[in-house]
Structures are given as C-alpha cells and as structure tokens.
Coordinates of N, CA and C in Angstrom, one line a residue:
Chain A
X1414 N 49.4 77.2 73.4 CA 50.6 76.4 73.4 C 50.4 75.1 72.8
X1415 N 51.4 74.6 72.3 CA 51.3 73.2 71.6 C 51.1 72.2 72.7
X1416 N 50.3 71.1 72.3 CA 50.2 70.0 73.2 C 50.2 68.7 72.3
X1417 N 50.8 67.7 72.8 CA 50.8 66.4 72.1 C 50.2 65.3 73.0
X1418 N 49.3 64.6 72.4 CA 48.7 63.5 73.2 C 48.9 62.2 72.6
X1419 N 49.2 61.2 73.4 CA 49.4 59.8 72.9 C 48.3 59.0 73.6
X1420 N 47.6 58.2 72.8 CA 46.4 57.6 73.3 C 46.6 56.5 74.3
X1421 N 47.7 55.7 74.1 CA 47.9 54.5 74.8 C 49.1 54.7 75.7
X1422 N 48.9 54.3 77.0 CA 50.0 54.3 77.9 C 50.9 53.1 77.8
X1423 N 50.2 51.9 77.6 CA 51.0 50.7 77.5 C 50.3 49.8 76.5
X1424 N 51.0 49.3 75.6 CA 50.5 48.4 74.5 C 51.2 47.1 74.6
X1425 N 50.5 46.0 74.7 CA 51.1 44.6 74.7 C 50.7 43.9 73.5
X1426 N 51.7 43.4 72.7 CA 51.4 42.7 71.5 C 52.3 41.4 71.4
X1427 N 51.8 40.5 70.7 CA 52.6 39.3 70.4 C 53.4 39.6 69.1
X1428 N 54.5 38.9 69.0 CA 55.4 39.0 67.8 C 54.5 38.8 66.6
X1429 N 54.8 39.5 65.5 CA 54.2 39.5 64.2 C 52.9 40.2 64.2
X1430 N 52.4 40.7 65.3 CA 51.2 41.5 65.3 C 51.4 42.8 64.7
X1431 N 50.4 43.5 64.2 CA 50.6 44.8 63.6 C 50.4 45.9 64.7
X1432 N 51.1 47.0 64.5 CA 51.2 48.0 65.6 C 50.6 49.3 65.0
X1433 N 49.8 50.0 65.8 CA 49.5 51.4 65.5 C 49.4 52.2 66.8
X1434 N 50.3 53.2 66.9 CA 50.3 54.0 68.1 C 49.8 55.4 67.7
X1435 N 48.8 55.9 68.5 CA 48.2 57.1 68.2 C 48.9 58.3 68.7
X1436 N 48.9 59.4 67.9 CA 49.5 60.7 68.4 C 48.6 61.8 67.8
X1437 N 48.2 62.7 68.6 CA 47.5 63.9 68.1 C 48.2 65.2 68.7
X1438 N 48.3 66.2 67.9 CA 48.9 67.5 68.3 C 47.9 68.6 68.1
X1439 N 48.2 69.7 68.7 CA 47.2 70.8 68.8 C 47.6 72.0 67.9
X1440 N 48.8 72.1 67.5 CA 49.2 73.3 66.8 C 48.6 73.4 65.4
X1441 N 48.1 74.5 65.1 CA 47.4 74.7 63.8 C 48.2 75.2 62.7
X1442 N 49.4 75.6 63.0 CA 50.3 76.2 62.0 C 51.2 75.1 61.3
X1443 N 52.2 75.5 60.7 CA 53.2 74.6 60.1 C 53.8 73.7 61.1
X1444 N 53.7 72.4 60.9 CA 54.2 71.5 61.9 C 55.4 70.7 61.5
X1445 N 56.2 70.4 62.4 CA 57.3 69.4 62.3 C 56.9 68.3 63.3
X1446 N 56.9 67.1 62.9 CA 56.5 66.0 63.8 C 57.5 64.9 63.8
X1447 N 57.6 64.3 65.0 CA 58.7 63.3 65.2 C 58.1 62.1 66.0
X1448 N 58.7 61.0 65.7 CA 58.6 59.9 66.6 C 60.0 59.5 67.1
X1449 N 60.1 59.4 68.4 CA 61.4 58.9 69.0 C 61.1 57.6 69.7
X1450 N 62.1 56.8 69.8 CA 62.1 55.5 70.5 C 63.1 55.5 71.6
X1451 N 62.8 55.0 72.8 CA 63.7 54.8 73.9 C 63.8 53.4 74.3
X1452 N 64.8 52.6 73.8 CA 64.9 51.2 74.2 C 65.4 51.2 75.7
X1453 N 65.1 50.1 76.4 CA 65.4 50.0 77.8 C 66.9 50.3 78.1
X1454 N 67.1 51.3 78.9 CA 68.5 51.6 79.3 C 69.2 52.5 78.3
X1455 N 68.6 52.9 77.2 CA 69.2 53.6 76.2 C 68.6 55.0 76.0
X1456 N 69.3 55.9 75.2 CA 68.8 57.2 75.0 C 67.8 57.3 73.9
X1457 N 67.1 58.4 73.8 CA 66.1 58.6 72.8 C 66.8 58.6 71.4
X1458 N 66.1 57.9 70.5 CA 66.6 57.8 69.1 C 65.5 58.2 68.2
X1459 N 65.8 58.9 67.1 CA 64.8 59.3 66.1 C 64.4 58.1 65.3
X1460 N 63.1 57.9 65.2 CA 62.5 56.8 64.4 C 62.2 57.4 63.0
X1461 N 61.5 58.5 63.0 CA 61.1 59.2 61.7 C 60.7 60.6 62.0
X1462 N 60.5 61.4 60.9 CA 60.1 62.8 61.1 C 59.3 63.2 59.9
X1463 N 58.5 64.2 60.1 CA 57.7 64.7 59.0 C 57.9 66.3 59.0
X1464 N 58.3 66.8 57.9 CA 58.4 68.3 57.8 C 57.4 68.8 56.7
X1465 N 57.4 68.1 55.6 CA 56.4 68.6 54.5 C 56.4 67.5 53.5
X1466 N 55.6 67.6 52.5 CA 55.6 66.7 51.4 C 54.7 65.5 51.6
X1467 N 55.2 64.3 51.2 CA 54.4 63.1 51.3 C 54.0 62.8 52.8
X1468 N 52.7 62.8 53.0 CA 52.3 62.6 54.4 C 52.6 61.2 55.0
X1469 N 52.9 60.3 54.1 CA 53.3 59.0 54.6 C 54.9 58.9 54.7
X1470 N 55.3 58.8 56.0 CA 56.8 58.9 56.2 C 57.3 57.6 56.6
X1471 N 58.4 57.2 56.0 CA 59.0 55.9 56.4 C 60.2 56.2 57.2
X1472 N 60.4 55.4 58.3 CA 61.5 55.6 59.1 C 62.4 54.3 59.2
X1473 N 63.2 54.3 60.3 CA 64.0 53.1 60.4 C 63.3 51.9 61.0
X1474 N 63.9 50.8 60.8 CA 63.4 49.5 61.4 C 62.0 49.2 61.0
X1475 N 61.6 49.6 59.8 CA 60.2 49.2 59.3 C 59.1 50.0 59.8
X1476 N 59.3 51.1 60.5 CA 58.3 51.9 61.0 C 57.9 53.0 60.0
X1477 N 56.6 53.3 60.0 CA 56.1 54.4 59.2 C 55.1 55.2 60.0
X1478 N 54.8 56.4 59.5 CA 53.8 57.2 60.2 C 53.1 58.0 59.1
X1479 N 51.8 58.3 59.4 CA 51.0 59.0 58.4 C 50.5 60.3 59.1
X1480 N 50.8 61.4 58.4 CA 50.4 62.7 58.8 C 49.0 63.0 58.2
X1481 N 48.0 63.2 59.1 CA 46.7 63.5 58.6 C 46.3 64.9 59.1
X1482 N 46.4 65.9 58.3 CA 46.3 67.2 58.8 C 44.9 67.5 59.3
X1483 N 43.9 67.0 58.7 CA 42.5 67.2 59.1 C 42.2 66.6 60.4
X1484 N 42.9 65.6 60.8 CA 42.7 65.0 62.1 C 43.8 65.4 63.1
X1485 N 44.7 66.2 62.7 CA 45.8 66.6 63.6 C 46.5 65.4 64.2
X1486 N 46.7 64.4 63.3 CA 47.2 63.1 63.8 C 48.5 62.8 63.1
X1487 N 49.3 62.0 63.8 CA 50.6 61.5 63.2 C 50.8 60.1 63.9
X1488 N 50.0 59.1 63.5 CA 50.1 57.8 64.1 C 51.3 57.0 63.5
X1489 N 51.8 56.2 64.4 CA 53.0 55.4 64.1 C 52.5 54.0 63.8
X1490 N 53.1 53.3 62.8 CA 52.6 52.0 62.4 C 53.8 51.1 62.1
X1491 N 53.6 49.8 62.3 CA 54.5 48.8 61.8 C 53.7 47.5 61.6
X1492 N 53.9 46.9 60.4 CA 53.0 45.8 60.0 C 53.2 44.6 60.9
X1493 N 54.5 44.4 61.3 CA 54.8 43.1 62.1 C 55.9 43.4 63.1
X1494 N 55.5 43.4 64.3 CA 56.4 43.8 65.4 C 57.3 42.6 65.8
X1495 N 58.5 43.0 66.3 CA 59.4 41.9 66.8 C 59.6 42.2 68.3
X1496 N 60.1 41.2 69.0 CA 60.5 41.3 70.4 C 61.4 42.5 70.6
X1497 N 62.3 42.7 69.7 CA 63.3 43.8 69.8 C 62.6 45.2 69.7
X1498 N 61.4 45.3 69.4 CA 60.7 46.6 69.3 C 60.2 47.0 70.7
X1499 N 60.3 46.2 71.6 CA 59.9 46.5 73.0 C 60.7 47.8 73.5
X1500 N 60.0 48.8 73.8 CA 60.6 50.1 74.0 C 59.5 51.1 74.4
X1501 N 59.9 52.3 74.7 CA 59.0 53.4 74.9 C 59.0 54.3 73.7
X1502 N 57.8 54.7 73.2 CA 57.8 55.5 72.0 C 57.2 56.9 72.3
X1503 N 57.8 57.9 71.9 CA 57.4 59.3 72.1 C 57.1 60.0 70.8
X1504 N 56.0 60.6 70.8 CA 55.6 61.5 69.7 C 56.0 62.9 70.1
X1505 N 56.5 63.7 69.2 CA 56.9 65.1 69.5 C 56.5 66.0 68.4
X1506 N 56.3 67.3 68.7 CA 55.9 68.2 67.7 C 56.6 69.5 68.0
X1507 N 57.0 70.2 66.9 CA 57.5 71.6 67.0 C 56.5 72.5 67.7
X1508 N 56.9 73.2 68.7 CA 56.0 73.9 69.6 C 55.5 75.2 69.0
X1509 N 56.2 75.7 68.0 CA 55.8 77.0 67.5 C 56.7 78.1 68.0
X1510 N 57.5 77.8 69.0 CA 58.4 78.8 69.6 C 59.6 79.0 68.6
X1511 N 60.2 80.2 68.7 CA 61.3 80.5 67.8 C 62.5 79.8 68.1
X1512 N 62.6 79.2 69.3 CA 63.9 78.5 69.6 C 63.9 77.0 69.3
X1513 N 63.0 76.6 68.5 CA 63.0 75.2 68.0 C 62.7 74.2 69.1
X1514 N 61.8 74.6 70.0 CA 61.5 73.7 71.1 C 60.5 72.6 70.6
X1515 N 60.7 71.5 71.2 CA 59.8 70.4 70.9 C 58.9 70.1 72.1
X1516 N 57.6 69.7 71.8 CA 56.7 69.3 72.8 C 56.5 67.8 72.7
X1517 N 56.7 67.1 73.8 CA 56.6 65.6 73.7 C 55.3 65.1 74.3
X1518 N 54.8 64.0 73.7 CA 53.7 63.3 74.3 C 54.2 62.6 75.5
X1519 N 53.3 61.9 76.3 CA 53.6 61.2 77.5 C 54.3 59.9 77.3
X1520 N 54.3 59.4 76.0 CA 54.9 58.2 75.7 C 54.0 57.0 75.8
X1521 N 54.3 56.0 75.0 CA 53.6 54.7 75.0 C 54.6 53.6 75.1
X1522 N 54.4 52.8 76.1 CA 55.3 51.7 76.4 C 54.8 50.5 75.5
X1523 N 55.6 50.0 74.7 CA 55.3 48.8 73.9 C 56.0 47.6 74.4
X1524 N 55.3 46.6 74.8 CA 55.8 45.3 75.2 C 55.5 44.3 74.1
X1525 N 56.5 43.6 73.6 CA 56.2 42.6 72.6 C 56.6 41.2 73.2
X1526 N 55.6 40.4 73.1 CA 55.8 39.0 73.7 C 56.2 38.1 72.7
X1527 N 57.3 37.4 72.9 CA 57.8 36.4 71.9 C 56.8 35.3 71.7
Chain B
X1242 N 77.1 60.1 62.9 CA 77.2 61.4 63.3 C 76.1 61.9 64.2
X1243 N 76.2 63.1 64.7 CA 75.3 63.8 65.6 C 75.1 63.0 66.9
X1244 N 76.2 62.9 67.6 CA 76.3 62.2 68.8 C 76.3 63.2 70.0
X1245 N 75.5 62.9 71.0 CA 75.5 63.8 72.2 C 75.8 62.9 73.4
X1246 N 76.7 63.4 74.2 CA 77.1 62.6 75.4 C 76.7 63.4 76.6
X1247 N 76.6 62.7 77.7 CA 76.3 63.3 79.0 C 77.2 62.7 80.0
X1248 N 77.6 63.5 81.0 CA 78.4 63.0 82.0 C 78.1 63.7 83.3
X1249 N 77.9 63.0 84.4 CA 78.0 61.6 84.5 C 76.7 60.9 84.1
X1250 N 76.7 59.6 84.0 CA 75.5 58.9 83.6 C 74.6 58.7 84.9
X1251 N 75.3 58.5 86.0 CA 74.6 58.4 87.3 C 75.3 59.2 88.3
X1252 N 74.6 59.8 89.2 CA 75.2 60.5 90.3 C 74.3 60.4 91.5
X1253 N 74.9 60.1 92.7 CA 74.2 60.1 94.0 C 74.9 61.2 94.8
X1254 N 74.1 62.1 95.3 CA 74.6 63.1 96.2 C 73.8 63.3 97.4
X1255 N 74.4 64.0 98.4 CA 73.7 64.3 99.6 C 72.9 65.5 99.5
X1256 N 71.8 65.6 100.2 CA 70.9 66.8 100.2 C 71.7 68.0 100.6
X1257 N 71.6 69.1 99.9 CA 72.3 70.3 100.2 C 73.5 70.5 99.3
X1258 N 74.0 69.5 98.7 CA 75.1 69.7 97.8 C 74.7 70.0 96.4
X1259 N 75.7 70.4 95.6 CA 75.4 70.8 94.2 C 76.0 69.7 93.3
X1260 N 75.4 69.6 92.2 CA 75.8 68.6 91.2 C 75.8 69.2 89.8
X1261 N 76.9 69.0 89.1 CA 77.0 69.5 87.7 C 76.9 68.4 86.7
X1262 N 76.1 68.6 85.7 CA 75.9 67.6 84.6 C 76.4 68.3 83.3
X1263 N 77.2 67.5 82.6 CA 77.7 68.1 81.3 C 77.0 67.4 80.1
X1264 N 76.8 68.2 79.1 CA 76.2 67.8 77.9 C 77.1 68.2 76.7
X1265 N 77.6 67.3 75.9 CA 78.5 67.6 74.9 C 78.0 67.1 73.5
X1266 N 78.1 67.9 72.5 CA 77.9 67.5 71.1 C 79.3 67.0 70.6
X1267 N 79.4 65.8 70.3 CA 80.7 65.2 70.0 C 81.2 65.5 68.6
X1268 N 80.4 65.6 67.6 CA 80.8 65.7 66.3 C 80.1 66.7 65.5
X1269 N 79.5 67.7 66.2 CA 78.8 68.8 65.5 C 78.7 70.0 66.5
X1270 N 78.5 71.1 65.9 CA 78.3 72.3 66.8 C 76.9 72.6 67.0
X1271 N 76.6 73.0 68.2 CA 75.2 73.1 68.7 C 75.0 74.5 69.3
X1272 N 74.5 75.4 68.5 CA 74.2 76.7 69.1 C 73.1 76.6 70.2
X1273 N 72.2 75.7 70.0 CA 71.1 75.5 71.0 C 71.1 74.1 71.5
X1274 N 71.0 74.1 72.8 CA 70.9 72.8 73.5 C 69.7 72.9 74.5
X1275 N 69.1 71.8 74.8 CA 67.9 71.8 75.6 C 68.1 70.9 76.8
X1276 N 67.5 71.2 77.9 CA 67.6 70.4 79.1 C 66.2 69.9 79.4
X1277 N 66.0 68.6 79.6 CA 64.7 68.0 80.0 C 64.8 67.3 81.3
X1278 N 63.7 67.1 81.9 CA 63.6 66.3 83.0 C 62.5 65.2 82.8
X1279 N 62.8 64.0 83.1 CA 61.9 62.9 82.8 C 61.6 62.2 84.1
X1280 N 60.3 62.2 84.4 CA 59.8 61.5 85.6 C 59.4 60.1 85.2
X1281 N 59.4 59.2 86.2 CA 59.1 57.8 85.9 C 57.7 57.7 85.2
X1282 N 57.7 57.0 84.1 CA 56.4 56.7 83.4 C 55.8 58.0 82.9
X1283 N 56.6 59.0 82.7 CA 56.1 60.3 82.2 C 56.9 60.8 81.0
X1284 N 56.5 61.8 80.4 CA 57.2 62.3 79.2 C 58.4 63.2 79.6
X1285 N 59.0 63.7 78.6 CA 60.1 64.6 78.9 C 59.5 66.0 79.1
X1286 N 59.9 66.7 80.1 CA 59.5 68.0 80.4 C 60.6 69.0 80.1
X1287 N 60.4 69.9 79.2 CA 61.5 70.8 78.9 C 61.7 71.8 80.1
X1288 N 63.0 71.9 80.5 CA 63.3 72.7 81.7 C 63.8 74.1 81.1
X1289 N 64.7 74.0 80.2 CA 65.3 75.3 79.7 C 65.9 75.1 78.3
X1290 N 66.0 76.2 77.6 CA 66.7 76.2 76.4 C 68.0 77.0 76.6
X1291 N 69.1 76.3 76.2 CA 70.4 76.9 76.4 C 71.0 77.4 75.1
X1292 N 71.3 78.7 75.0 CA 71.9 79.2 73.8 C 73.4 79.6 74.1
X1293 N 74.2 79.2 73.2 CA 75.7 79.5 73.3 C 75.9 81.0 73.5
X1294 N 76.6 81.4 74.5 CA 77.0 82.8 74.7 C 75.9 83.7 75.3
X1295 N 74.8 83.1 75.6 CA 73.7 84.0 76.2 C 73.1 83.2 77.3
X1296 N 72.2 83.9 78.0 CA 71.5 83.3 79.1 C 70.5 82.3 78.7
X1297 N 70.3 81.3 79.5 CA 69.3 80.3 79.1 C 67.9 80.8 79.3
X1298 N 67.0 80.2 78.6 CA 65.6 80.6 78.7 C 64.9 79.4 79.5
X1299 N 64.3 79.8 80.6 CA 63.7 78.7 81.5 C 62.2 78.6 81.2
X1300 N 61.7 77.5 81.4 CA 60.3 77.2 81.2 C 59.6 77.7 82.5
X1301 N 58.3 77.9 82.4 CA 57.6 78.4 83.6 C 57.6 77.3 84.7
X1302 N 57.9 77.8 85.9 CA 57.9 76.9 87.0 C 59.3 76.3 87.3
X1303 N 60.3 76.5 86.5 CA 61.6 76.0 86.7 C 62.4 77.2 87.3
X1304 N 63.0 76.9 88.5 CA 63.8 77.9 89.2 C 65.2 78.1 88.6
X1305 N 65.4 79.2 88.0 CA 66.7 79.5 87.4 C 67.8 79.5 88.4
X1306 N 67.6 79.9 89.6 CA 68.7 79.9 90.6 C 69.0 78.6 91.1
X1307 N 68.1 77.6 90.9 CA 68.4 76.3 91.4 C 69.0 75.4 90.3
X1308 N 68.6 75.7 89.1 CA 69.1 74.9 88.0 C 69.9 75.9 87.1
X1309 N 71.1 75.9 87.4 CA 72.0 76.9 86.6 C 72.5 76.2 85.3
X1310 N 72.3 77.0 84.3 CA 72.7 76.5 83.0 C 73.8 77.4 82.4
X1311 N 74.8 76.8 81.9 CA 75.9 77.5 81.2 C 76.2 76.9 79.9
X1312 N 76.2 77.7 78.8 CA 76.5 77.2 77.5 C 77.7 77.9 77.0
X1313 N 78.9 77.6 77.4 CA 80.1 78.3 77.2 C 80.7 78.1 75.8
X1314 N 80.4 77.1 75.2 CA 81.0 76.8 73.9 C 79.9 76.1 73.0
X1315 N 80.2 76.0 71.7 CA 79.3 75.4 70.8 C 79.2 73.9 70.9
X1316 N 79.9 73.3 71.8 CA 79.8 71.9 72.0 C 79.6 71.5 73.5
X1317 N 79.4 72.4 74.4 CA 79.2 72.1 75.8 C 78.2 73.0 76.5
X1318 N 77.3 72.3 77.1 CA 76.3 73.0 78.0 C 76.4 72.2 79.3
X1319 N 76.3 73.0 80.4 CA 76.2 72.3 81.7 C 75.0 72.7 82.5
X1320 N 74.5 71.8 83.3 CA 73.4 72.0 84.2 C 73.9 71.7 85.6
X1321 N 73.8 72.7 86.4 CA 74.2 72.6 87.8 C 72.9 72.6 88.7
X1322 N 72.7 71.5 89.4 CA 71.6 71.5 90.4 C 72.2 72.0 91.7
X1323 N 71.7 73.1 92.2 CA 72.3 73.7 93.4 C 71.5 73.3 94.6
X1324 N 72.1 73.1 95.7 CA 71.5 72.8 96.9 C 70.4 71.7 96.7
X1325 N 70.8 70.6 96.2 CA 69.9 69.5 95.8 C 69.1 69.0 96.9
X1326 N 67.9 68.6 96.6 CA 67.0 68.0 97.6 C 66.4 66.7 97.0
X1327 N 65.9 65.8 97.8 CA 65.4 64.5 97.3 C 64.4 64.7 96.2
X1328 N 63.6 65.8 96.2 CA 62.6 65.9 95.2 C 63.3 66.3 93.8
X1329 N 64.6 66.6 93.8 CA 65.3 66.9 92.6 C 65.7 65.6 91.9
X1330 N 65.6 64.5 92.6 CA 66.0 63.2 92.1 C 65.2 62.9 90.8
X1331 N 65.8 62.7 89.7 CA 65.1 62.5 88.5 C 66.1 62.1 87.4
X1332 N 65.6 61.9 86.2 CA 66.4 61.6 85.0 C 66.5 62.9 84.2
X1333 N 67.7 63.4 84.0 CA 67.9 64.6 83.3 C 68.5 64.3 81.9
X1334 N 67.9 64.8 80.9 CA 68.3 64.6 79.5 C 68.6 65.9 78.8
X1335 N 69.7 65.9 78.1 CA 69.9 67.1 77.2 C 69.8 66.7 75.8
X1336 N 69.6 67.7 75.0 CA 69.6 67.5 73.5 C 70.2 68.7 72.8
X1337 N 70.6 68.5 71.6 CA 71.3 69.5 70.9 C 70.7 69.6 69.5
X1338 N 70.7 70.9 69.0 CA 70.2 71.1 67.6 C 71.4 71.5 66.8
X1339 N 71.5 71.0 65.6 CA 72.6 71.3 64.7 C 72.7 72.7 64.3
X1340 N 73.8 73.4 64.6 CA 73.9 74.8 64.2 C 73.7 75.0 62.7
X1341 N 72.9 76.0 62.4 CA 72.8 76.3 61.0 C 71.7 75.5 60.3
X1342 N 71.1 74.6 61.0 CA 70.1 73.7 60.4 C 68.7 74.4 60.5
X1343 N 67.9 74.3 59.5 CA 66.6 74.8 59.6 C 65.6 73.8 60.2
X1344 N 66.2 72.6 60.5 CA 65.4 71.5 61.0 C 65.1 71.7 62.5
X1345 N 64.0 71.1 62.9 CA 63.7 71.2 64.4 C 64.2 69.9 65.0
X1346 N 64.9 69.1 64.3 CA 65.3 67.8 64.9 C 66.4 68.0 66.0
X1347 N 66.2 67.3 67.1 CA 67.1 67.4 68.2 C 67.8 66.0 68.4
X1348 N 69.1 66.0 68.8 CA 69.8 64.8 69.1 C 70.0 64.7 70.6
X1349 N 69.6 63.6 71.1 CA 69.5 63.4 72.5 C 70.7 62.7 73.1
X1350 N 71.1 63.2 74.3 CA 72.1 62.5 75.1 C 71.5 61.3 75.8
X1351 N 72.3 60.5 76.5 CA 71.8 59.3 77.1 C 71.2 59.5 78.5
X1352 N 71.3 60.7 79.0 CA 70.6 61.0 80.2 C 71.5 60.8 81.4
X1353 N 71.2 61.5 82.5 CA 71.9 61.4 83.8 C 70.9 61.1 84.9
X1354 N 71.1 60.0 85.6 CA 70.2 59.7 86.7 C 70.7 60.3 88.0
X1355 N 70.0 61.3 88.5 CA 70.4 61.9 89.7 C 69.6 61.4 90.9
X1356 N 70.2 61.0 91.9 CA 69.6 60.5 93.2 C 70.1 61.4 94.3
X1357 N 69.2 62.1 95.0 CA 69.6 62.9 96.1 C 69.1 62.2 97.4
X1358 N 70.1 62.0 98.3 CA 69.7 61.2 99.5 C 69.6 62.1 100.7

C-alpha cells in the first residue's frame, strides 16, 4: 500500500526566509503527486500537482516542488515566505487503487513570524 | 470552478442520535466522492469512496453500518453517522473527482465539525 511521509511536523520561519518541506512516497509505479494547503479555518486547496513531464512543478503563490524519482521525493519549496503562508501543508500521492484514491501525509504546520 | 460544499459546517448532537452530512459538487459532476476524517494534528484518513449509483467502498476498520454513505446523484453524497458517540467527534471532509477526468485531482469541501456530547 502507498504511504506518504512528511518529515517535519511544525516549521517556524521568519518572513523572507526560504522554505523547504519534505515529502516522500512509497509507491514504485506511475505516480501522481500533490501538495495541498489548509489555511486556518479554511478547506484544503491545491497548491500544485505533478503527473508527468518536467519534474520541477510550479504552483500558485510562488510555491514549487521537485519530483525526484530516485529519491521517491516531492519536496515543496518557496524562496521567500510571507506571514500569509502560515498554514498546514499536506503532501498526497495517488495510492495505486483503481478508484483514484489519494494517500495523505500527516501534514506540516508552517508558522511564519512577521 | 470545481467548488465543493458541505452542510452543515458545524453540528453538535447528543450521544445516540444520528447526524447527516451533505457533500455537493456545485459546478461539476462527480461520479466519485471521497469521505475523510481528520483528527487534530493528524492527516486526513480516508473513510470511504462513494460512487454514484452504487455502494460505497469502505476502508479497513471503518464500520459501514455506522457510517452510512449514499451517493444518489452526480452532485450529492451524504454521510450519516448513526448512533453517534463522543468518540465519533471529529472533522469530516469530503472531496470530489471530476467525472470523465483522467486526473487524480480531488476538490475538497470545507469540512464539517461534529461534536457528540
């Protein structure tokens, strides 16, 4: 079964600092990978996704992620965070099941200090 | 586009009663909807996959008689928590996949906070 692991439970950064959140998946087949963000009190929103092609994926709000197949990784990055990026970030992967199920990581809470 | 709504957003009920949560895709058709449960400081745990016009597929450990799922139309799925107990208190989230899409992308609803007293 697919599993997704996120390395950091809580990350605290100052504004303008660079961000990298780790994500590793276990599925060895064709992968679809996602990063979702959940702002306080709001629902999950898609930040970016990878299906195929260029392993460097650019998403909304200046976020990007790099798919490294050899490392089974899909780390999320942003060169300069803002206070408004304070949120919970979830990495997700297609589980390999026929019904399009996604497997989520446990999430990383990002707190950005002004 | 691709908006998913849930109703109610919050519900408090007494132990032993049943609660129904609705999940609607507002501007698209969704053959497949998913129901998740999110515990504090934890990830989303898939409870079941709901397919329009057929029985839901439940994940291991999820009681199908307790969590009744109905997907009667291409825009509506309901989750009924029957004979609720305090341990059922949680945040329930639904998502929907665009019918006909080959993508695995899911669109999420805002969630429903259930508190059982």
